[in-house]
Amino acid sequence: MDAQPADQRVEPPHTSDYLPAAIQKAVVQSGLKHPVTIYSIALGISAGVVGSLFDVSMLLGTAIGLTLLGPVWAVLQIFFRHEAVGSRYLDSLHQRQKQYEIQLIDNIERGLRSCAGVVGLDRTAATGIAQLKSIRIKLDNVKELLGMKLRPNEITYGRFMGAAEQVSLSVLDNLNTVAGILKSATSIDLAYIHGRLREIDENPQSGPEALDQRRSLEQRLDLWNQQIKKIDRLMAGNEAAMTEMETISAAIAQWPQDRKFSNSDIESAIAQLHALATQAHDYENL
């Protein structure tokens, strides 16, 4: 497979792409658009036209067979190979997710590490790097535990992993925002601002120009504080999401072996992960 151009951004799948309705739609489209379905019908019609024009009974029989083969093949794909086709669809979402994450993680790491040596931002950058490592470990843990309970080639496994990956993606998106805010904050020199404010306060002869300068300095300081508050909210949201992932991992570990657990347990956990991914994204928009 050819490598994607470096400047081509891959769009990640959405939570709705993993819902049963989306999977069913993908299975139906796969059956209807399968080459065997399309070409059988096309060749059947062509053979029928030629057979009718030249009164060739063999071609007419072939036309009927090919024309029937297309719909029969589509039915087989939709109703009898639903699990295999659905799993293939989920795997394509997984691959897209991974491509997007590779780009995102690279941006996050570069952004956070560029701020690691900046006074006032170093601890926040270090926390972001730690969260990046932690969410990847937690996702791998969910995958390993789920592999003990479900078969990797079944739709339920793919849906669950897709939901867990959406939570991971929401945390990564938040960290990407954090890295961007930190990068922006590096242009605000706190030491300079505090130094100038001190000089203005200590000078009793300060005129209107000094007061205007003070207002500008205080505006920059307020901007800094607003940025730090947003970073704190994003990181708090990430911690909450990762804690919930730990809770879900613990629940998976307690599921009985040999699929004796209830399907409602799986559906409940998937719904919880979907809600968790949405909630974690909400922190980014605060």
Coordinates of C-alpha atoms in Angstrom, one line a residue:
M1 CA 0.0 0.0 0.0
D2 CA 1.3 3.4 -0.9
A3 CA 2.1 5.7 1.9
Q4 CA -0.1 8.7 2.3
P5 CA 1.3 12.1 1.6
A6 CA 2.7 13.8 4.7
D7 CA 0.4 16.8 4.3
Q8 CA -2.8 14.7 3.7
R9 CA -4.8 14.8 6.9
V10 CA -6.8 11.6 7.7
E11 CA -10.2 12.2 9.2
P12 CA -11.0 10.0 12.2
P13 CA -14.2 7.9 12.4
H14 CA -17.0 9.3 14.5
T15 CA -18.8 7.6 17.4
S16 CA -21.9 7.1 15.1
D17 CA -19.8 5.1 12.7
Y18 CA -19.7 2.2 15.3
L19 CA -23.5 2.1 15.9
P20 CA -25.4 -1.1 14.8
A21 CA -27.3 1.0 12.2
A22 CA -24.0 2.2 10.6
I23 CA -22.6 -1.3 10.5
Q24 CA -25.8 -2.7 8.9
K25 CA -25.7 0.1 6.3
A26 CA -22.1 -0.7 5.5
V27 CA -22.9 -4.5 5.2
V28 CA -25.8 -3.7 2.8
Q29 CA -23.7 -1.4 0.7
S30 CA -20.9 -3.9 0.5
G31 CA -23.4 -6.6 -0.7
L32 CA -25.0 -4.3 -3.3
K33 CA -21.7 -2.9 -4.6
H34 CA -19.7 -6.1 -4.6
P35 CA -18.1 -6.7 -8.0
V36 CA -19.8 -10.1 -8.3
T37 CA -23.2 -8.5 -7.7
I38 CA -22.6 -5.6 -10.2
Y39 CA -20.8 -7.5 -12.9
S40 CA -23.1 -10.5 -12.8
I41 CA -26.1 -8.3 -13.4
A42 CA -24.3 -6.2 -16.0
L43 CA -23.1 -9.3 -17.9
G44 CA -26.5 -10.9 -17.6
I45 CA -28.3 -7.9 -19.1
S46 CA -25.7 -7.7 -21.9
A47 CA -26.0 -11.4 -22.7
G48 CA -29.8 -11.1 -22.7
V49 CA -29.7 -8.2 -25.2
V50 CA -27.3 -10.1 -27.5
G51 CA -29.3 -13.3 -27.1
S52 CA -32.6 -11.6 -28.0
L53 CA -31.1 -9.8 -31.0
F54 CA -29.6 -13.0 -32.5
D55 CA -32.1 -15.4 -31.0
V56 CA -29.4 -17.5 -29.3
S57 CA -31.0 -19.6 -26.6
M58 CA -27.8 -20.4 -24.8
L59 CA -27.1 -16.7 -24.3
L60 CA -30.6 -16.2 -23.0
G61 CA -30.1 -19.0 -20.5
T62 CA -26.7 -17.5 -19.4
A63 CA -28.4 -14.1 -19.1
I64 CA -31.0 -15.4 -16.7
G65 CA -28.4 -17.2 -14.6
L66 CA -26.0 -14.2 -14.4
T67 CA -28.9 -11.8 -13.7
L68 CA -30.1 -14.0 -10.8
L69 CA -26.5 -14.5 -9.5
G70 CA -26.1 -10.9 -8.7
P71 CA -29.0 -10.5 -6.3
V72 CA -28.3 -13.9 -4.8
W73 CA -24.7 -13.0 -4.1
A74 CA -25.9 -9.7 -2.5
V75 CA -28.3 -11.6 -0.2
L76 CA -25.5 -14.0 0.8
Q77 CA -23.2 -11.1 1.7
I78 CA -25.9 -9.2 3.6
F79 CA -27.6 -12.1 5.5
F80 CA -25.1 -15.0 5.7
R81 CA -21.8 -13.1 5.8
H82 CA -22.9 -10.2 8.0
E83 CA -20.4 -10.9 10.7
A84 CA -17.4 -11.2 8.4
V85 CA -18.4 -8.1 6.3
G86 CA -19.2 -6.1 9.4
S87 CA -15.9 -7.0 11.0
R88 CA -14.1 -5.9 7.9
Y89 CA -15.9 -2.5 8.0
L90 CA -15.0 -2.1 11.6
D91 CA -11.4 -3.0 10.9
S92 CA -11.3 -0.2 8.2
L93 CA -12.5 2.3 10.8
H94 CA -9.8 1.0 13.2
Q95 CA -7.1 1.5 10.5
R96 CA -8.3 5.0 9.8
Q97 CA -8.3 5.8 13.5
K98 CA -4.7 4.6 13.8
Q99 CA -3.5 6.7 10.9
Y100 CA -5.2 9.8 12.5
E101 CA -3.7 9.0 15.9
I102 CA -0.2 8.7 14.5
Q103 CA -0.5 12.2 13.1
L104 CA -2.1 13.5 16.3
I105 CA 0.4 11.9 18.7
D106 CA 3.3 13.4 16.7
N107 CA 1.8 16.9 16.9
I108 CA 1.2 16.5 20.6
E109 CA 4.6 15.2 21.5
R110 CA 6.4 17.9 19.5
G111 CA 4.1 20.6 21.0
L112 CA 4.5 19.5 24.6
R113 CA 8.2 18.9 24.4
S114 CA 8.8 22.3 22.9
C115 CA 7.3 23.8 26.1
A116 CA 9.0 21.5 28.5
G117 CA 11.9 23.9 29.1
V118 CA 9.7 27.0 29.5
V119 CA 9.5 28.4 33.0
G120 CA 5.9 28.4 34.2
L121 CA 4.9 25.8 31.5
D122 CA 7.3 23.0 32.2
R123 CA 5.2 21.2 34.8
T124 CA 2.0 21.4 32.7
A125 CA 3.9 20.1 29.7
A126 CA 5.3 17.2 31.7
T127 CA 1.7 16.4 33.0
G128 CA 0.5 16.4 29.4
I129 CA 3.3 14.0 28.3
A130 CA 2.4 11.7 31.2
Q131 CA -1.3 11.7 30.2
L132 CA -0.4 10.9 26.6
K133 CA 1.6 7.8 27.8
S134 CA -1.2 6.8 30.3
I135 CA -4.1 6.8 27.8
R136 CA -2.2 4.6 25.4
I137 CA -1.4 2.1 28.2
K138 CA -5.1 2.1 29.3
L139 CA -6.3 1.5 25.7
D140 CA -3.8 -1.4 25.3
N141 CA -5.1 -2.8 28.6
V142 CA -8.7 -2.7 27.4
K143 CA -7.7 -4.4 24.2
E144 CA -5.9 -7.2 26.0
L145 CA -8.7 -7.8 28.5
L146 CA -11.3 -7.8 25.7
G147 CA -9.3 -10.3 23.7
M148 CA -9.6 -12.7 26.7
K149 CA -13.4 -12.5 26.5
L150 CA -14.3 -12.0 22.8
R151 CA -13.0 -13.1 19.5
P152 CA -11.1 -10.3 17.7
N153 CA -12.9 -11.1 14.4
E154 CA -16.4 -10.6 15.7
I155 CA -18.5 -7.4 15.4
T156 CA -19.0 -7.0 19.1
Y157 CA -15.3 -6.9 19.7
G158 CA -14.9 -4.3 17.0
R159 CA -17.7 -2.2 18.3
F160 CA -16.3 -2.3 21.8
M161 CA -12.8 -1.4 20.7
G162 CA -14.1 1.3 18.5
A163 CA -15.9 2.9 21.5
A164 CA -12.7 2.6 23.6
E165 CA -10.7 4.2 20.8
Q166 CA -13.1 7.1 20.7
V167 CA -12.4 7.8 24.4
S168 CA -8.7 7.6 23.7
L169 CA -9.1 10.0 20.7
S170 CA -11.1 12.5 22.8
V171 CA -8.2 12.5 25.3
L172 CA -5.7 13.0 22.5
D173 CA -7.7 15.8 21.0
N174 CA -7.8 17.5 24.4
L175 CA -4.0 17.1 24.7
N176 CA -3.6 18.5 21.2
T177 CA -5.5 21.6 22.3
V178 CA -3.4 21.8 25.4
A179 CA -0.2 21.7 23.3
G180 CA -1.5 24.5 21.1
I181 CA -2.5 26.7 24.1
L182 CA 0.9 26.1 25.7
K183 CA 2.7 27.0 22.5
S184 CA 0.6 30.2 22.4
A185 CA 1.4 31.0 26.0
T186 CA 5.2 30.8 25.4
S187 CA 4.9 34.2 23.7
I188 CA 3.7 35.7 27.1
D189 CA 6.8 36.6 29.2
L190 CA 5.5 36.5 32.8
A191 CA 8.8 37.7 34.3
Y192 CA 8.8 40.7 32.0
I193 CA 5.1 41.5 32.8
H194 CA 5.6 41.2 36.6
G195 CA 8.8 43.3 36.4
R196 CA 7.2 46.1 34.5
L197 CA 4.2 46.2 36.8
R198 CA 6.5 46.4 39.7
E199 CA 8.4 49.3 38.2
I200 CA 5.2 51.2 37.4
D201 CA 3.9 50.6 41.0
E202 CA 7.2 51.7 42.5
N203 CA 7.3 54.9 40.5
P204 CA 5.1 57.6 42.1
Q205 CA 5.6 59.9 39.1
S206 CA 3.9 57.5 36.7
G207 CA 1.8 59.4 34.2
P208 CA -1.1 58.5 31.9
E209 CA 1.2 56.6 29.5
A210 CA 2.3 54.4 32.4
L211 CA -1.3 53.6 33.3
D212 CA -2.1 52.7 29.7
Q213 CA 1.0 50.4 29.7
R214 CA -0.3 48.9 33.0
R215 CA -3.7 48.1 31.5
S216 CA -2.0 46.4 28.5
L217 CA 0.3 44.3 30.8
E218 CA -2.7 43.3 32.9
Q219 CA -4.6 42.2 29.8
R220 CA -1.7 39.9 28.8
L221 CA -1.6 38.6 32.4
D222 CA -5.4 37.9 32.3
L223 CA -5.0 36.1 28.9
W224 CA -2.3 33.9 30.5
N225 CA -4.6 33.0 33.4
Q226 CA -7.5 32.2 31.1
Q227 CA -5.3 29.9 29.0
I228 CA -4.0 28.1 32.1
K229 CA -7.6 27.7 33.4
K230 CA -8.7 26.1 30.1
I231 CA -5.7 23.8 30.2
D232 CA -6.7 22.8 33.8
R233 CA -10.2 22.0 32.6
L234 CA -9.0 19.9 29.7
M235 CA -6.6 17.9 31.8
A236 CA -9.2 17.4 34.5
G237 CA -11.5 16.0 31.8
N238 CA -8.8 13.7 30.6
E239 CA -8.2 12.4 34.2
A240 CA -11.9 11.7 34.6
A241 CA -12.1 9.9 31.2
M242 CA -9.0 7.7 32.1
T243 CA -10.5 6.9 35.5
E244 CA -13.7 5.7 33.9
M245 CA -11.7 3.6 31.4
E246 CA -10.0 1.9 34.4
T247 CA -13.5 1.2 35.9
I248 CA -14.7 -0.3 32.6
S249 CA -11.5 -2.4 32.4
A250 CA -12.2 -3.7 35.9
A251 CA -15.7 -4.6 34.8
I252 CA -14.4 -6.5 31.7
A253 CA -12.0 -8.4 33.8
Q254 CA -14.9 -9.8 35.9
W255 CA -16.9 -11.0 32.9
P256 CA -17.1 -14.8 32.9
Q257 CA -15.3 -16.8 30.3
D258 CA -17.0 -18.6 27.4
R259 CA -19.5 -15.8 26.6
K260 CA -21.6 -16.7 29.7
F261 CA -21.9 -13.0 30.5
S262 CA -25.0 -11.1 29.4
N263 CA -25.0 -9.2 26.1
S264 CA -26.6 -6.3 28.0
D265 CA -23.3 -6.0 29.9
I266 CA -21.5 -5.4 26.6
E267 CA -24.1 -3.0 25.3
S268 CA -24.0 -1.1 28.6
A269 CA -20.2 -0.8 28.5
I270 CA -20.2 0.3 24.9
A271 CA -22.9 3.0 25.6
Q272 CA -20.8 4.1 28.6
L273 CA -17.7 4.5 26.5
H274 CA -19.6 6.5 23.8
A275 CA -21.0 8.8 26.5
L276 CA -17.5 9.1 28.0
A277 CA -16.0 10.1 24.6
T278 CA -18.6 12.7 24.1
Q279 CA -18.2 14.1 27.6
A280 CA -14.4 14.3 27.3
H281 CA -14.8 16.2 24.0
D282 CA -17.1 18.6 25.8
Y283 CA -14.2 19.8 28.0
E284 CA -12.5 21.0 24.8
N285 CA -15.4 23.3 24.0
L286 CA -15.7 24.9 27.4

